[in-house]
PDB file of C-alpha atoms in Angstrom:
ATOM      1  CA  UNK M   5      -4.977 -25.925 -10.618  1.00 53.00           C
ATOM      2  CA  UNK M   6      -8.264 -24.235  -9.926  1.00 59.00           C
ATOM      3  CA  UNK M   7      -8.856 -20.787  -8.526  1.00 65.00           C
ATOM      4  CA  UNK M   8     -11.052 -20.643  -5.447  1.00 71.00           C
ATOM      5  CA  UNK M   9     -12.681 -17.381  -4.521  1.00 77.00           C
ATOM      6  CA  UNK M  10     -13.870 -16.842  -0.986  1.00 82.00           C
ATOM      7  CA  UNK M  11     -17.028 -14.903  -0.358  1.00 89.00           C
ATOM      8  CA  UNK M  12     -18.122 -13.377   2.953  1.00 92.00           C
ATOM      9  CA  UNK M  13     -21.240 -11.913   4.485  1.00 94.00           C
ATOM     10  CA  UNK M  14     -21.538  -9.800   7.642  1.00 95.00           C
ATOM     11  CA  UNK M  15     -24.715 -10.375   9.632  1.00 90.00           C
ATOM     12  CA  UNK M  16     -25.363  -6.795  10.744  1.00 92.00           C
ATOM     13  CA  UNK M  17     -24.003  -3.688   9.007  1.00 94.00           C
ATOM     14  CA  UNK M  18     -25.449  -1.130  11.408  1.00 95.00           C
ATOM     15  CA  UNK M  19     -25.562  -1.356  15.202  1.00 95.00           C
ATOM     16  CA  UNK M  20     -27.393   1.201  17.301  1.00 96.00           C
ATOM     17  CA  UNK M  21     -26.726   1.058  21.042  1.00 95.00           C
ATOM     18  CA  UNK M  22     -29.283   3.795  21.722  1.00 94.00           C
ATOM     19  CA  UNK M  23     -28.955   5.962  24.822  1.00 94.00           C
ATOM     20  CA  UNK M  24     -26.029   4.758  26.965  1.00 92.00           C
ATOM     21  CA  UNK M  25     -24.221   6.210  30.010  1.00 91.00           C
ATOM     22  CA  UNK M  26     -20.678   7.533  29.590  1.00 91.00           C
ATOM     23  CA  UNK M  27     -17.876   5.145  30.672  1.00 88.00           C
ATOM     24  CA  UNK M  28     -20.208   2.127  30.826  1.00 90.00           C
ATOM     25  CA  UNK M  29     -19.103  -1.032  29.010  1.00 93.00           C
ATOM     26  CA  UNK M  30     -21.371  -2.538  26.307  1.00 93.00           C
ATOM     27  CA  UNK M  31     -20.493  -5.733  24.443  1.00 94.00           C
ATOM     28  CA  UNK M  32     -21.831  -6.878  21.095  1.00 95.00           C
ATOM     29  CA  UNK M  33     -21.100  -9.472  18.426  1.00 95.00           C
ATOM     30  CA  UNK M  34     -21.187  -9.332  14.636  1.00 95.00           C
ATOM     31  CA  UNK M  35     -21.431 -12.633  12.746  1.00 96.00           C
ATOM     32  CA  UNK M  36     -19.061 -13.217   9.832  1.00 96.00           C
ATOM     33  CA  UNK M  37     -20.279 -15.906   7.434  1.00 96.00           C
ATOM     34  CA  UNK M  38     -18.104 -17.666   4.847  1.00 95.00           C
ATOM     35  CA  UNK M  39     -20.324 -18.297   1.812  1.00 93.00           C
ATOM     36  CA  UNK M  40     -17.812 -20.327  -0.207  1.00 92.00           C
ATOM     37  CA  UNK M  41     -16.055 -23.688  -0.287  1.00 92.00           C
ATOM     38  CA  UNK M  42     -12.667 -22.052   0.320  1.00 92.00           C
ATOM     39  CA  UNK M  43     -11.444 -20.894   3.741  1.00 93.00           C
ATOM     40  CA  UNK M  44     -11.939 -17.178   4.365  1.00 94.00           C
ATOM     41  CA  UNK M  45      -9.044 -15.087   5.651  1.00 94.00           C
ATOM     42  CA  UNK M  46     -10.241 -11.808   7.153  1.00 95.00           C
ATOM     43  CA  UNK M  47      -8.990  -8.723   8.968  1.00 96.00           C
ATOM     44  CA  UNK M  48     -10.992  -6.280  11.101  1.00 96.00           C
ATOM     45  CA  UNK M  49      -9.785  -2.675  11.338  1.00 94.00           C
ATOM     46  CA  UNK M  50     -11.148   0.419  13.032  1.00 93.00           C
ATOM     47  CA  UNK M  51     -11.647   3.733  11.245  1.00 91.00           C
ATOM     48  CA  UNK M  52      -8.798   5.530  13.017  1.00 87.00           C
ATOM     49  CA  UNK M  53     -10.951   8.521  13.932  1.00 87.00           C
ATOM     50  CA  UNK M  54     -10.773   9.878  17.478  1.00 84.00           C
ATOM     51  CA  UNK M  55     -14.138   8.237  18.216  1.00 83.00           C
ATOM     52  CA  UNK M  56     -12.681   4.817  17.377  1.00 86.00           C
ATOM     53  CA  UNK M  57     -10.916   4.785  20.759  1.00 91.00           C
ATOM     54  CA  UNK M  58     -14.360   4.052  22.238  1.00 94.00           C
ATOM     55  CA  UNK M  59     -14.544   0.804  20.211  1.00 94.00           C
ATOM     56  CA  UNK M  60     -12.390  -2.168  21.100  1.00 94.00           C
ATOM     57  CA  UNK M  61     -12.259  -5.342  19.018  1.00 94.00           C
ATOM     58  CA  UNK M  62     -11.200  -8.544  20.751  1.00 89.00           C
ATOM     59  CA  UNK M  63      -7.562  -9.338  19.913  1.00 91.00           C
ATOM     60  CA  UNK M  64      -8.333 -12.889  18.751  1.00 92.00           C
ATOM     61  CA  UNK M  65     -11.057 -11.553  16.399  1.00 92.00           C
ATOM     62  CA  UNK M  66      -8.988  -8.875  14.580  1.00 94.00           C
ATOM     63  CA  UNK M  67      -7.431 -11.345  12.168  1.00 96.00           C
ATOM     64  CA  UNK M  68      -8.513 -14.874  11.447  1.00 95.00           C
ATOM     65  CA  UNK M  69      -9.785 -17.674   9.290  1.00 95.00           C
ATOM     66  CA  UNK M  70     -13.330 -18.962   8.816  1.00 95.00           C
ATOM     67  CA  UNK M  71     -13.863 -22.549   7.651  1.00 95.00           C
ATOM     68  CA  UNK M  72     -15.875 -23.115   4.448  1.00 94.00           C
ATOM     69  CA  UNK M  73     -19.614 -22.411   4.931  1.00 95.00           C
ATOM     70  CA  UNK M  74     -19.044 -21.626   8.625  1.00 96.00           C
ATOM     71  CA  UNK M  75     -19.877 -18.659  10.825  1.00 96.00           C
ATOM     72  CA  UNK M  76     -17.516 -16.850  13.177  1.00 96.00           C
ATOM     73  CA  UNK M  77     -18.522 -14.251  15.776  1.00 96.00           C
ATOM     74  CA  UNK M  78     -16.502 -11.040  15.943  1.00 95.00           C
ATOM     75  CA  UNK M  79     -16.760  -9.580  19.439  1.00 95.00           C
ATOM     76  CA  UNK M  80     -16.315  -5.910  20.180  1.00 94.00           C
ATOM     77  CA  UNK M  81     -16.798  -3.605  23.147  1.00 95.00           C
ATOM     78  CA  UNK M  82     -18.212  -0.082  23.110  1.00 94.00           C
ATOM     79  CA  UNK M  83     -17.326   2.222  26.006  1.00 94.00           C
ATOM     80  CA  UNK M  84     -18.216   5.874  25.329  1.00 94.00           C
ATOM     81  CA  UNK M  85     -15.778   8.397  26.785  1.00 92.00           C
ATOM     82  CA  UNK M  86     -17.646  11.645  26.024  1.00 92.00           C
ATOM     83  CA  UNK M  87     -21.325  12.581  26.226  1.00 93.00           C
ATOM     84  CA  UNK M  88     -23.191  13.284  22.999  1.00 94.00           C
ATOM     85  CA  UNK M  89     -23.868  11.499  19.718  1.00 95.00           C
ATOM     86  CA  UNK M  90     -21.468   8.729  18.692  1.00 94.00           C
ATOM     87  CA  UNK M  91     -20.973   7.552  15.103  1.00 95.00           C
ATOM     88  CA  UNK M  92     -18.048   5.415  14.012  1.00 94.00           C
ATOM     89  CA  UNK M  93     -17.369   2.279  12.016  1.00 94.00           C
ATOM     90  CA  UNK M  94     -15.036  -0.644  11.610  1.00 95.00           C
ATOM     91  CA  UNK M  95     -14.244  -2.568   8.442  1.00 96.00           C
ATOM     92  CA  UNK M  96     -14.145  -6.333   7.859  1.00 96.00           C
ATOM     93  CA  UNK M  97     -11.872  -7.138   4.897  1.00 95.00           C
ATOM     94  CA  UNK M  98     -11.556 -10.351   2.915  1.00 94.00           C
ATOM     95  CA  UNK M  99      -7.764 -10.727   2.549  1.00 92.00           C
ATOM     96  CA  UNK M 100      -8.107 -12.958  -0.532  1.00 90.00           C
ATOM     97  CA  UNK M 101     -10.374 -10.526  -2.369  1.00 87.00           C
ATOM     98  CA  UNK M 102      -9.434  -6.900  -1.673  1.00 81.00           C
ATOM     99  CA  UNK M 103     -12.607  -5.624  -3.345  1.00 85.00           C
ATOM    100  CA  UNK M 104     -14.679  -7.459  -0.752  1.00 88.00           C
ATOM    101  CA  UNK M 105     -14.872  -5.262   2.354  1.00 93.00           C
ATOM    102  CA  UNK M 106     -17.849  -4.560   4.594  1.00 95.00           C
ATOM    103  CA  UNK M 107     -18.157  -1.489   6.775  1.00 96.00           C
ATOM    104  CA  UNK M 108     -20.072  -1.901  10.068  1.00 96.00           C
ATOM    105  CA  UNK M 109     -21.492   1.346  11.482  1.00 96.00           C
ATOM    106  CA  UNK M 110     -21.850   1.812  15.244  1.00 95.00           C
ATOM    107  CA  UNK M 111     -24.204   4.494  16.579  1.00 96.00           C
ATOM    108  CA  UNK M 112     -25.113   5.615  20.088  1.00 95.00           C
ATOM    109  CA  UNK M 113     -26.015   8.618  22.181  1.00 95.00           C
ATOM    110  CA  UNK M 114     -23.861   8.777  25.304  1.00 94.00           C
ATOM    111  CA  UNK M 115     -25.113  10.689  28.321  1.00 92.00           C
ATOM    112  CA  UNK M 116     -23.772  11.497  31.759  1.00 88.00           C
ATOM    113  CA  UNK M 117     -25.408   9.473  34.481  1.00 77.00           C
ATOM    114  CA  UNK M 118     -26.904  11.285  37.440  1.00 71.00           C
ATOM    115  CA  UNK M 119     -24.378  11.806  40.218  1.00 68.00           C
ATOM    116  CA  UNK M 120     -26.850  12.551  43.017  1.00 64.00           C
ATOM    117  CA  UNK M 121     -30.347  11.262  43.638  1.00 62.00           C
ATOM    118  CA  UNK M 122     -32.712  13.031  46.032  1.00 64.00           C
ATOM    119  CA  UNK M 123     -36.018  11.455  46.958  1.00 65.00           C
ATOM    120  CA  UNK M 124     -38.595  12.962  47.411  1.00 65.00           C
ATOM    121  CA  UNK M 125     -37.909  16.308  45.771  1.00 64.00           C
ATOM    122  CA  UNK M 126     -40.049  18.299  48.210  1.00 65.00           C
ATOM    123  CA  UNK M 127     -41.035  17.680  51.850  1.00 63.00           C
ATOM    124  CA  UNK M 128     -43.832  19.300  53.858  1.00 64.00           C
ATOM    125  CA  UNK M 129     -43.447  18.793  57.585  1.00 59.00           C
ATOM    126  CA  UNK M 130     -46.274  21.168  58.430  1.00 61.00           C
ATOM    127  CA  UNK M 131     -45.930  23.606  61.356  1.00 60.00           C
ATOM    128  CA  UNK M 132     -43.300  22.561  63.900  1.00 55.00           C
ATOM    129  CA  UNK M 133     -43.016  23.811  67.478  1.00 55.00           C
ATOM    130  CA  UNK M 134     -39.488  23.827  68.862  1.00 56.00           C
ATOM    131  CA  UNK M 135     -39.134  24.340  72.616  1.00 53.00           C
ATOM    132  CA  UNK M 136     -36.726  23.154  75.298  1.00 50.00           C
ATOM    133  CA  UNK M 137     -39.585  22.083  77.595  1.00 51.00           C
ATOM    134  CA  UNK M 138     -41.838  20.354  75.096  1.00 47.00           C
ATOM    135  CA  UNK M 139     -40.511  17.865  72.574  1.00 50.00           C
ATOM    136  CA  UNK M 140     -41.572  18.634  69.036  1.00 48.00           C
ATOM    137  CA  UNK M 141     -44.683  16.757  67.909  1.00 48.00           C
ATOM    138  CA  UNK M 142     -44.322  13.898  65.484  1.00 48.00           C
ATOM    139  CA  UNK M 143     -45.618  15.029  62.121  1.00 45.00           C
ATOM    140  CA  UNK M 144     -48.058  12.517  60.697  1.00 45.00           C
ATOM    141  CA  UNK M 145     -48.594  12.274  56.987  1.00 47.00           C
ATOM    142  CA  UNK M 146     -50.659   9.681  55.179  1.00 47.00           C
ATOM    143  CA  UNK M 147     -50.523   6.199  56.693  1.00 50.00           C
ATOM    144  CA  UNK M 148     -48.920   7.275  59.968  1.00 47.00           C
ATOM    145  CA  UNK M 149     -45.190   7.645  59.354  1.00 47.00           C
ATOM    146  CA  UNK M 150     -42.734  10.479  59.639  1.00 53.00           C
ATOM    147  CA  UNK M 151     -41.371  12.275  56.626  1.00 57.00           C
ATOM    148  CA  UNK M 152     -38.060  10.890  55.473  1.00 64.00           C
ATOM    149  CA  UNK M 153     -35.438  12.475  53.252  1.00 65.00           C
ATOM    150  CA  UNK M 154     -33.169  10.095  51.358  1.00 71.00           C
ATOM    151  CA  UNK M 155     -29.970  11.272  49.690  1.00 72.00           C
ATOM    152  CA  UNK M 156     -28.046   8.741  47.612  1.00 74.00           C
ATOM    153  CA  UNK M 157     -24.601   9.477  46.187  1.00 73.00           C
ATOM    154  CA  UNK M 158     -24.214   7.485  42.968  1.00 71.00           C
ATOM    155  CA  UNK M 159     -20.910   9.137  42.007  1.00 71.00           C
ATOM    156  CA  UNK M 160     -17.490   7.686  42.789  1.00 71.00           C
ATOM    157  CA  UNK M 161     -16.306  10.647  44.867  1.00 74.00           C
ATOM    158  CA  UNK M 162     -17.401  11.631  48.376  1.00 78.00           C
ATOM    159  CA  UNK M 163     -19.978  14.413  48.815  1.00 74.00           C
ATOM    160  CA  UNK M 164     -20.925  16.660  51.703  1.00 76.00           C
ATOM    161  CA  UNK M 165     -24.658  17.298  51.992  1.00 72.00           C
ATOM    162  CA  UNK M 166     -26.407  19.856  54.159  1.00 70.00           C
ATOM    163  CA  UNK M 167     -30.096  20.263  54.897  1.00 68.00           C
ATOM    164  CA  UNK M 168     -31.400  23.698  55.787  1.00 69.00           C
ATOM    165  CA  UNK M 169     -34.802  24.922  56.909  1.00 66.00           C
ATOM    166  CA  UNK M 170     -36.072  28.416  56.200  1.00 68.00           C
ATOM    167  CA  UNK M 171     -36.462  30.213  59.601  1.00 65.00           C
ATOM    168  CA  UNK M 172     -39.776  31.787  58.566  1.00 64.00           C
ATOM    169  CA  UNK M 173     -41.304  28.318  58.351  1.00 59.00           C
ATOM    170  CA  UNK M 174     -40.507  27.455  62.007  1.00 56.00           C
ATOM    171  CA  UNK M 175     -42.917  28.272  64.832  1.00 54.00           C
ATOM    172  CA  UNK M 176     -40.910  28.736  68.011  1.00 54.00           C
ATOM    173  CA  UNK M 177     -42.578  28.514  71.462  1.00 53.00           C
ATOM    174  CA  UNK M 178     -41.130  31.046  73.923  1.00 54.00           C
ATOM    175  CA  UNK M 179     -41.267  29.965  77.661  1.00 51.00           C
TER     176      UNK M 179
END
């Protein structure tokens, strides 16, 4: 009888997602390579820290076998739940050689996405004359269009928006 030792290699030990919005799903894959003639039995485990709830490893990739000299992708999903810096890791263990374990570090900076977009930020309608007898003139700016205010709600909830004009900026015609 001969003793076969399996040897593994993880393709990427550090993954940086960069700046990502909170609650947005990001998928990635780490390649696990069997560098021996024996099948590789492996197990993937998360760190157990509170931040590890933001990492999810595909169920079929948590425990498995890699054929000799083959490569197997390990898929995981990152979905940040809180804004701020994120640093966590998961470990890939060779079940036949307990001393052979590789830690994969996942980094990111999660930020809140904007919930309201206003374009443009400032409008200049010029002097306006408001009278019951005379309709207000059309304010021309640039290539011959009226000023337009666009408000876009990019949040999930409903919003109530109001537009107000400072009374000192209005020129009122008295009959």
